CSV table of C-alpha atoms in Angstrom, one decimal:
chain,number,residue,atom,x,y,z
A,23,TYR,CA,-59.0,59.3,-51.9
A,24,THR,CA,-56.0,57.0,-51.1
A,25,ASN,CA,-58.0,54.9,-48.6
A,26,PHE,CA,-60.9,54.9,-51.1
A,27,ASN,CA,-58.9,53.5,-53.9
A,28,LYS,CA,-57.1,51.0,-51.7
A,29,THR,CA,-60.4,49.6,-50.3
A,30,LYS,CA,-61.9,49.5,-53.7
A,31,GLN,CA,-59.0,47.5,-55.2
A,32,ILE,CA,-59.0,45.0,-52.2
A,33,MET,CA,-62.8,44.3,-52.5
A,34,LYS,CA,-62.5,43.9,-56.3
A,35,LYS,CA,-59.7,41.4,-56.2
A,36,LYS,CA,-60.5,39.3,-53.1
A,37,SER,CA,-63.6,37.4,-52.1
A,38,LEU,CA,-65.0,37.0,-48.6
A,39,VAL,CA,-63.4,33.6,-48.2
A,40,THR,CA,-60.0,35.0,-49.2
A,41,LEU,CA,-60.2,37.9,-46.7
A,42,VAL,CA,-61.2,35.5,-43.9
A,43,HIS,CA,-58.3,33.2,-44.7
A,44,ASP,CA,-55.8,36.0,-44.8
A,45,ARG,CA,-57.1,37.3,-41.5
A,46,VAL,CA,-56.8,33.9,-39.8
A,47,CYS,CA,-53.3,33.3,-41.2
A,48,GLY,CA,-52.1,36.7,-40.1
A,49,ARG,CA,-51.4,37.9,-43.6
A,50,SER,CA,-53.8,40.9,-43.2
A,51,ARG,CA,-54.4,43.1,-40.2
A,52,ASP,CA,-57.1,45.2,-42.0
A,53,ALA,CA,-60.5,44.2,-40.5
A,54,THR,CA,-62.4,47.0,-42.1
A,55,SER,CA,-62.3,45.4,-45.6
A,56,LEU,CA,-63.8,42.2,-44.3
A,57,ILE,CA,-66.6,44.0,-42.4
A,58,ARG,CA,-67.4,46.2,-45.4
A,59,LEU,CA,-67.5,43.3,-47.8
A,60,LYS,CA,-69.8,41.3,-45.5
A,61,SER,CA,-72.2,44.2,-45.1
A,62,TYR,CA,-72.1,44.9,-48.8
A,63,LYS,CA,-73.1,41.3,-49.5
A,64,ARG,CA,-76.0,41.5,-47.1
A,65,TRP,CA,-77.3,44.7,-48.5
A,66,GLN,CA,-77.1,43.2,-52.0
A,67,SER,CA,-79.1,40.2,-51.0
A,68,LEU,CA,-82.2,42.0,-49.7
A,69,ALA,CA,-85.5,40.1,-50.0
A,70,LEU,CA,-89.1,40.8,-49.1
A,71,ASP,CA,-89.9,40.1,-45.5
A,72,SER,CA,-93.5,38.8,-45.5
A,73,THR,CA,-93.7,38.4,-41.7
A,74,CYS,CA,-93.9,42.1,-41.0
A,75,GLU,CA,-96.8,44.4,-42.0
A,76,LEU,CA,-98.0,47.9,-41.3
A,77,GLU,CA,-101.5,48.4,-40.2
A,78,ARG,CA,-103.5,49.9,-43.2
A,79,VAL,CA,-105.2,53.1,-42.0
A,80,ASN,CA,-105.9,54.3,-45.5
A,81,THR,CA,-105.9,53.1,-49.1
A,82,THR,CA,-104.2,56.1,-50.6
A,83,ALA,CA,-100.6,56.2,-52.0
A,84,VAL,CA,-97.5,56.4,-49.8
A,85,ASN,CA,-95.6,59.6,-50.8
A,86,CYS,CA,-92.7,59.9,-48.3
A,87,LEU,CA,-90.9,58.0,-45.5
A,88,GLU,CA,-88.3,58.7,-42.8
A,89,THR,CA,-86.9,57.0,-39.7
A,90,GLU,CA,-85.4,59.1,-37.0
A,91,ARG,CA,-81.6,58.8,-36.6
A,92,ILE,CA,-81.4,59.0,-32.8
A,93,SER,CA,-82.6,55.5,-31.9
A,94,GLY,CA,-83.9,54.3,-35.3
A,95,ARG,CA,-87.2,53.3,-33.8
A,96,TYR,CA,-89.9,55.6,-35.1
A,97,MET,CA,-90.9,55.9,-38.7
A,98,LEU,CA,-92.9,58.8,-40.2
A,99,THR,CA,-95.1,58.1,-43.2
A,100,GLY,CA,-96.9,60.6,-45.4
A,101,TYR,CA,-99.8,59.7,-47.6
A,102,ASN,CA,-102.1,61.3,-50.1
A,103,GLU,CA,-105.1,63.4,-48.8
A,104,GLY,CA,-103.0,64.8,-45.9
A,105,LEU,CA,-102.6,61.6,-43.8
A,106,ILE,CA,-99.5,61.3,-41.6
A,107,THR,CA,-98.7,58.3,-39.4
A,108,ILE,CA,-95.9,57.4,-36.9
A,109,HIS,CA,-95.0,53.7,-36.4
A,110,ASP,CA,-92.8,52.0,-33.8
A,111,ILE,CA,-90.7,49.6,-35.9
A,112,ALA,CA,-88.8,48.1,-32.9
A,113,GLU,CA,-90.7,44.8,-33.4
A,114,VAL,CA,-89.4,44.6,-37.0
A,115,LEU,CA,-85.8,45.1,-35.9
A,116,TYR,CA,-85.8,42.6,-33.0
A,117,ARG,CA,-88.7,40.1,-33.7
A,118,LYS,CA,-89.9,37.9,-36.5
A,119,GLY,CA,-93.5,38.4,-37.5
A,120,ALA,CA,-95.3,41.6,-36.4
A,121,MET,CA,-98.3,43.7,-37.3
A,122,LEU,CA,-97.3,47.3,-36.6
A,123,LYS,CA,-100.1,49.6,-35.5
A,124,SER,CA,-99.8,53.3,-35.8
A,125,ALA,CA,-98.6,55.0,-32.6
A,126,ARG,CA,-99.7,58.4,-33.7
A,127,LEU,CA,-102.1,59.5,-36.5
A,128,VAL,CA,-102.9,62.8,-38.3
A,129,SER,CA,-105.8,62.8,-40.7
A,130,ASN,CA,-108.4,65.2,-42.2
A,131,SER,CA,-111.0,62.5,-42.9
A,132,PRO,CA,-114.4,63.0,-41.1
A,133,GLY,CA,-114.0,59.9,-39.0
A,134,LEU,CA,-110.4,60.5,-38.0
A,135,HIS,CA,-110.2,64.3,-37.9
A,136,THR,CA,-107.5,65.4,-35.5
A,137,GLY,CA,-107.4,69.2,-35.8
A,138,LYS,CA,-105.3,71.3,-38.1
A,139,THR,CA,-104.0,69.1,-41.0
A,140,HIS,CA,-103.0,69.3,-44.6
A,141,ASN,CA,-105.8,69.3,-47.1
A,142,LYS,CA,-103.8,68.0,-50.0
A,143,SER,CA,-101.1,65.4,-50.7
A,144,VAL,CA,-98.1,65.3,-48.2
A,145,THR,CA,-94.9,65.7,-50.2
A,146,GLY,CA,-92.3,65.4,-47.4
A,147,VAL,CA,-91.9,64.4,-43.8
A,148,HIS,CA,-88.7,65.0,-41.7
A,149,TRP,CA,-87.8,64.4,-38.1
A,150,TYR,CA,-86.1,67.2,-36.1
A,151,PRO,CA,-82.4,66.5,-36.2
A,152,HIS,CA,-81.7,66.6,-32.5
A,153,ASP,CA,-84.9,65.4,-30.9
A,154,THR,CA,-87.9,63.2,-31.7
A,155,GLY,CA,-90.3,65.7,-30.0
A,156,LEU,CA,-90.7,67.6,-33.3
A,157,PHE,CA,-91.2,66.8,-36.9
A,158,THR,CA,-92.1,68.7,-40.1
A,159,SER,CA,-94.3,68.1,-43.0
A,160,SER,CA,-94.9,69.8,-46.3
A,161,SER,CA,-97.9,69.5,-48.7
A,162,MET,CA,-99.3,70.6,-52.1
A,163,ASP,CA,-101.5,73.0,-50.2
A,164,GLY,CA,-98.5,75.4,-49.9
A,165,ASN,CA,-98.0,74.9,-46.1
A,166,LEU,CA,-95.2,73.6,-44.0
A,167,PHE,CA,-96.1,72.5,-40.5
A,168,VAL,CA,-93.9,71.9,-37.5
A,169,TRP,CA,-95.6,69.3,-35.3
A,170,ASP,CA,-95.5,68.5,-31.6
A,171,THR,CA,-95.0,64.7,-31.6
A,172,GLN,CA,-96.5,64.1,-28.1
A,173,ARG,CA,-99.7,66.0,-28.7
A,174,MET,CA,-99.8,65.6,-32.5
A,175,GLN,CA,-100.7,69.2,-33.0
A,176,VAL,CA,-99.2,71.9,-35.2
A,177,ALA,CA,-96.7,74.0,-33.2
A,178,ASP,CA,-95.8,76.4,-36.0
A,179,THR,CA,-96.7,77.1,-39.7
A,180,PHE,CA,-94.8,78.4,-42.6
A,181,VAL,CA,-96.8,79.6,-45.7
A,182,VAL,CA,-94.8,79.9,-48.9
A,183,PRO,CA,-94.9,83.5,-50.0
A,184,SER,CA,-96.2,84.0,-53.5
A,185,SER,CA,-97.7,86.8,-55.6
A,186,SER,CA,-99.5,84.3,-57.8
A,187,ARG,CA,-102.3,81.8,-57.1
A,188,THR,CA,-100.0,78.9,-57.7
A,189,ARG,CA,-98.4,77.9,-54.5
A,190,HIS,CA,-97.1,74.4,-53.7
A,191,VAL,CA,-94.4,72.9,-51.6
A,192,TYR,CA,-92.8,70.0,-53.3
A,193,THR,CA,-89.8,69.5,-51.0
A,194,HIS,CA,-88.1,70.6,-47.8
A,195,SER,CA,-85.0,69.7,-45.8
A,196,ILE,CA,-83.8,70.5,-42.3
A,197,SER,CA,-80.1,71.3,-41.6
A,198,GLN,CA,-78.2,70.5,-38.3
A,199,ASP,CA,-78.6,74.2,-37.5
A,200,CYS,CA,-82.4,73.9,-37.6
A,201,LEU,CA,-82.7,75.8,-40.8
A,202,ILE,CA,-85.4,74.6,-43.2
A,203,ALA,CA,-85.0,74.9,-47.0
A,204,VAL,CA,-88.4,75.0,-48.7
A,205,GLY,CA,-88.7,74.5,-52.4
A,206,GLY,CA,-91.6,74.3,-54.9
A,207,SER,CA,-93.7,76.7,-56.9
A,208,PRO,CA,-92.8,79.6,-57.3
A,209,PRO,CA,-89.3,78.6,-58.4
A,210,GLU,CA,-87.3,79.8,-55.5
A,211,ILE,CA,-85.9,78.3,-52.2
A,212,CYS,CA,-86.9,79.9,-48.9
A,213,LEU,CA,-84.7,79.4,-45.9
A,214,TRP,CA,-86.9,79.4,-42.8
A,215,SER,CA,-85.5,79.4,-39.2
A,216,VAL,CA,-87.3,77.2,-36.7
A,217,LYS,CA,-85.9,79.2,-33.8
A,218,THR,CA,-87.0,82.6,-34.9
A,219,GLY,CA,-89.9,81.7,-37.2
A,220,ALA,CA,-88.7,84.1,-39.9
A,221,VAL,CA,-87.4,83.7,-43.5
A,222,THR,CA,-83.6,84.3,-43.4
A,223,ASN,CA,-82.8,84.1,-47.2
A,224,VAL,CA,-84.4,83.4,-50.5
A,225,LEU,CA,-82.3,81.6,-53.1
A,226,LYS,CA,-83.2,82.4,-56.8
A,227,GLY,CA,-81.7,80.7,-59.8
A,228,HIS,CA,-84.2,78.1,-61.0
A,229,GLU,CA,-86.5,79.0,-63.9
A,230,HIS,CA,-89.2,76.4,-63.1
A,231,ARG,CA,-90.5,74.8,-59.9
A,232,VAL,CA,-87.9,73.3,-57.5
A,233,ASN,CA,-88.3,69.5,-57.1
A,234,ALA,CA,-85.7,68.6,-54.5
A,235,VAL,CA,-83.4,70.2,-51.9
A,236,GLU,CA,-81.0,68.6,-49.5
A,237,TRP,CA,-78.4,69.8,-47.1
A,238,SER,CA,-74.9,68.5,-47.0
A,239,PRO,CA,-74.4,65.9,-44.2
A,240,VAL,CA,-71.0,67.2,-43.3
A,241,CYS,CA,-71.4,71.0,-43.8
A,242,SER,CA,-74.6,72.7,-42.6
A,243,GLU,CA,-74.0,75.7,-44.9
A,244,LEU,CA,-74.1,73.8,-48.2
A,245,LEU,CA,-77.3,73.0,-50.0
A,246,VAL,CA,-78.1,71.3,-53.3
A,247,SER,CA,-81.3,71.9,-55.3
A,248,THR,CA,-82.8,70.4,-58.5
A,249,GLY,CA,-85.8,71.6,-60.6
A,250,ASP,CA,-88.0,71.2,-63.6
A,251,ASP,CA,-85.6,73.2,-65.7
A,252,GLY,CA,-83.0,70.4,-65.6
A,253,LYS,CA,-80.6,72.5,-63.5
A,254,VAL,CA,-78.7,71.4,-60.4
A,255,PHE,CA,-77.2,74.1,-58.1
A,256,LEU,CA,-74.9,74.0,-55.1
A,257,TRP,CA,-75.6,76.9,-52.7
A,258,ASP,CA,-73.6,78.3,-49.8
A,259,ILE,CA,-76.0,80.2,-47.5
A,260,ARG,CA,-73.1,82.4,-46.3
A,261,GLN,CA,-73.1,83.8,-49.9
A,262,PRO,CA,-76.8,83.6,-50.8
A,263,LYS,CA,-76.8,86.0,-53.7
A,264,GLU,CA,-75.2,83.5,-56.1
A,265,PHE,CA,-74.8,79.8,-56.3
A,266,VAL,CA,-71.4,78.1,-55.9
A,267,PHE,CA,-71.7,75.6,-58.8
A,268,GLN,CA,-74.1,75.0,-61.6
A,269,PHE,CA,-73.5,71.5,-62.7
A,270,ASP,CA,-73.4,70.6,-66.4
A,271,LEU,CA,-73.9,67.3,-68.2
A,272,LEU,CA,-70.8,67.9,-70.3
A,273,ASN,CA,-68.7,69.6,-67.6
A,274,ARG,CA,-68.6,72.8,-69.6
A,275,SER,CA,-67.3,76.0,-68.1
A,276,SER,CA,-69.4,78.5,-66.2
A,277,MET,CA,-69.2,80.9,-69.1
A,278,PHE,CA,-71.6,78.7,-71.2
A,279,LYS,CA,-75.1,80.0,-70.7
A,280,GLY,CA,-77.1,76.8,-71.7
A,281,ARG,CA,-75.7,74.6,-69.0
A,282,ARG,CA,-78.0,71.7,-67.8
A,283,ALA,CA,-77.3,68.7,-65.6
A,284,HIS,CA,-79.7,66.3,-67.4
A,285,ALA,CA,-81.0,66.0,-71.0
A,286,TYR,CA,-84.5,65.6,-69.7
A,287,ASN,CA,-85.9,68.6,-67.9
A,288,ARG,CA,-87.4,67.3,-64.8
A,289,VAL,CA,-85.0,66.2,-62.0
A,290,PRO,CA,-87.2,64.9,-59.1
A,291,MET,CA,-84.6,62.8,-57.1
A,292,LEU,CA,-81.6,63.9,-55.2
A,293,LYS,CA,-79.5,62.2,-52.5
A,294,PHE,CA,-76.1,63.1,-50.8
A,295,LEU,CA,-73.6,60.3,-50.0
A,296,ALA,CA,-72.6,60.0,-46.4
A,297,CYS,CA,-69.2,61.5,-47.0
A,298,GLY,CA,-70.8,64.7,-48.3
A,299,ALA,CA,-68.3,64.9,-51.2
A,300,ARG,CA,-70.7,63.4,-53.8
A,301,PHE,CA,-74.4,63.3,-54.5
A,302,VAL,CA,-76.7,61.5,-56.9
A,303,THR,CA,-79.5,62.9,-59.1
A,304,CYS,CA,-82.0,61.2,-61.3
A,305,CYS,CA,-84.4,62.6,-63.9
A,306,ILE,CA,-87.7,61.2,-65.2
A,307,GLY,CA,-85.9,59.7,-68.2
A,308,GLY,CA,-84.1,57.3,-65.9
A,309,ASP,CA,-80.8,59.1,-66.2
A,310,VAL,CA,-78.9,58.7,-63.0
A,311,LYS,CA,-75.7,60.7,-62.4
A,312,VAL,CA,-73.1,61.1,-59.7
A,313,TRP,CA,-71.7,64.6,-59.1
A,314,ASN,CA,-68.6,65.7,-57.3
A,315,ALA,CA,-69.6,68.5,-54.9
A,316,LEU,CA,-66.1,69.6,-54.3
A,317,ARG,CA,-65.1,70.2,-57.9
A,318,GLY,CA,-68.5,70.8,-59.4
A,319,VAL,CA,-68.1,68.1,-62.1
A,320,LYS,CA,-69.9,64.9,-63.2
A,321,GLU,CA,-68.3,61.6,-62.5
A,322,GLN,CA,-68.0,58.9,-65.2
A,323,GLN,CA,-70.3,56.2,-63.8
A,324,VAL,CA,-73.0,55.0,-66.3
A,325,PHE,CA,-76.3,53.7,-64.9
A,326,GLN,CA,-78.9,51.7,-66.8
A,327,LEU,CA,-82.4,52.5,-65.7
A,328,GLU,CA,-85.9,52.4,-67.2
A,329,LEU,CA,-88.1,55.4,-67.7
A,330,ILE,CA,-89.4,56.8,-64.4
A,331,GLU,CA,-93.0,57.8,-64.1
A,332,SER,CA,-93.5,60.5,-61.5
A,333,ASP,CA,-95.9,63.3,-60.8
A,334,PHE,CA,-93.8,64.7,-58.0
A,335,CYS,CA,-90.5,64.2,-56.1
A,336,LYS,CA,-89.4,60.6,-55.3
A,337,GLN,CA,-87.0,59.5,-52.7
A,338,LEU,CA,-83.7,57.7,-53.4
A,339,ALA,CA,-81.9,55.5,-50.7
A,340,LEU,CA,-78.3,54.8,-50.0
A,341,THR,CA,-76.7,52.2,-47.7
A,342,PRO,CA,-75.4,54.1,-44.6
A,343,TYR,CA,-71.9,54.4,-43.2
A,344,MET,CA,-70.2,52.8,-46.3
A,345,ASP,CA,-68.7,55.6,-48.2
A,346,ASN,CA,-66.5,53.4,-50.3
A,347,THR,CA,-69.0,50.6,-51.0
A,348,GLN,CA,-72.4,52.1,-51.0
A,349,ILE,CA,-75.4,50.7,-52.9
A,350,LEU,CA,-78.0,53.0,-54.5
A,351,TYR,CA,-81.7,52.1,-54.5
A,352,VAL,CA,-83.8,53.8,-57.1
A,353,PRO,CA,-87.6,53.5,-57.4
A,354,SER,CA,-88.5,52.5,-61.0
A,355,ARG,CA,-92.1,51.8,-61.9
A,356,THR,CA,-93.2,48.8,-59.7
A,357,SER,CA,-89.7,47.8,-58.7
A,358,ILE,CA,-86.6,49.1,-56.9
A,359,CYS,CA,-83.3,49.0,-58.9
A,360,MET,CA,-80.0,48.4,-57.1
A,361,PHE,CA,-76.7,49.9,-58.3
A,362,ASP,CA,-73.1,50.0,-57.2
A,363,ILE,CA,-72.5,53.7,-56.6
A,364,ASN,CA,-68.8,53.5,-57.6
A,365,THR,CA,-69.1,51.5,-60.9
A,366,GLY,CA,-72.7,52.1,-61.9
A,367,VAL,CA,-73.2,48.3,-62.3
A,368,ARG,CA,-76.8,47.2,-61.8
A,369,LEU,CA,-76.9,44.6,-59.0
A,370,GLY,CA,-80.5,43.5,-59.4
A,371,SER,CA,-84.0,44.7,-58.6
A,372,LEU,CA,-86.5,44.2,-55.8
A,373,GLN,CA,-90.0,43.1,-56.8
A,374,GLY,CA,-92.9,43.2,-54.4
A,375,HIS,CA,-95.2,46.2,-55.0
A,376,TYR,CA,-98.4,45.9,-57.1
A,377,ASN,CA,-98.3,49.5,-58.3
A,378,ARG,CA,-95.8,52.3,-58.8
A,379,VAL,CA,-93.1,52.7,-56.1
A,380,ASN,CA,-92.8,56.3,-54.9
A,381,VAL,CA,-90.2,56.1,-52.1
A,382,CYS,CA,-87.5,53.9,-50.5
A,383,GLU,CA,-85.5,54.5,-47.3
A,384,THR,CA,-82.7,52.6,-45.5
A,385,HIS,CA,-82.4,52.2,-41.7
A,386,SER,CA,-79.5,54.2,-40.1
A,387,SER,CA,-78.0,51.3,-38.1
A,388,GLN,CA,-79.7,48.0,-39.3
A,389,GLU,CA,-79.5,46.3,-42.7
A,390,LEU,CA,-83.2,47.1,-43.4
A,391,LEU,CA,-84.9,48.8,-46.4
A,392,TYR,CA,-88.5,49.9,-46.5
A,393,SER,CA,-90.5,51.2,-49.5
A,394,GLY,CA,-93.9,52.6,-50.2
A,395,GLY,CA,-96.0,53.1,-53.4
A,396,ASN,CA,-99.3,53.8,-54.9
A,397,ASP,CA,-100.7,50.5,-53.6
A,398,GLY,CA,-100.7,52.0,-50.1
A,399,GLU,CA,-98.3,49.4,-48.7
A,400,VAL,CA,-95.1,49.9,-46.8
A,401,ILE,CA,-92.9,46.9,-47.5
A,402,PHE,CA,-89.8,45.8,-45.4
A,403,TRP,CA,-86.8,44.3,-47.1
A,404,LYS,CA,-84.2,42.3,-45.1
A,405,PRO,CA,-81.1,40.2,-46.1
A,406,SER,CA,-82.2,36.9,-47.6
A,407,GLU,CA,-80.4,34.9,-44.8
A,408,ASP,CA,-82.7,36.6,-42.3
A,409,VAL,CA,-86.0,36.1,-44.3
A,410,VAL,CA,-88.1,32.9,-44.4
A,411,GLY,CA,-90.0,33.0,-47.7
A,412,GLY,CA,-90.4,36.0,-49.9
A,413,GLN,CA,-94.1,36.1,-50.9
A,414,ARG,CA,-96.8,38.6,-49.9
A,415,ARG,CA,-99.4,36.9,-47.6
A,416,VAL,CA,-102.4,38.8,-48.8
A,417,PRO,CA,-102.4,40.1,-52.4
A,418,ILE,CA,-103.9,43.6,-52.8
A,419,ALA,CA,-106.0,44.4,-55.9
A,420,ASP,CA,-104.7,47.2,-58.2
A,421,ASN,CA,-107.1,50.1,-58.2
């Protein structure tokens, strides 16, 4: 916390020119503040890159995105109607102007049928943490598939256990220990081991469907979940019978029975910060909150956001490797809002989609943001100094 406050005060008082001048004159030996401020300015100045496009293999909405963290080269994309694609984005990172064709494709349409696939909307795609040879996908059909990337075939299947007819998977997340947390309807979280293929634990606490789950980036035993009941829980799988914290909007004690994290019930968005000590949640009313995972309380930042229209879980994005100066990207209708995570100040918005934005994701090592929405497009955003022009080349009609 001392380093955090020191860096925050330095960046607040000094501009980029002042930091460079102090560095040249020998007044300051701290190079990290200069590097962080320069990176912060570039992330803040993102603009639409009209020279890079993804090949359109379908006209349905883009529901989820993820780029693998090993080399940062391959991007998974999940669409409506069970379509999943893998793109090689190396040309976007190192060239200007590229039409990216899908390297791998999974579809259940008659002309592109590739074997066992999802028959409903894909709600989540995740790479295997230690290898790009496997990835997972979940769907509204109640199935979670583990895929062999080379053959693009299903290697293993997990079916959500349910005694009722309603069975959907709205979200899933993979830990560093290869344990998959699966949430949806019914309102419980199943912990499924990829190594053994068995359910290790079932976490019960939500009253309505689970909308989002995410593992802590620094501790593989901690898990956060949100649901339609407006509740946010922190779980420790070493003590699965009861949650560690139930977060409350007013920071009331655990003895109060009506505790809720948001005034609006549905909480579809969740994202951990890179430090693992804090995480962000957002509800359909546009209420964005930052929570302290160590103390179980809400922090004081105030975010101003419009009403969020969502039928399922959306995906937030945070700038990587900048714990003290991170920027939060939140999909809001047809735009992406940018916020300073420490102050809650709105830094601007990104306009480029012709329909509702569903998902946004940042690259692990490059200053690159990509987003997808109901217009079926995946758009790339780069710092304005690296982009020539900011207009779409071929407008797409709203269906």
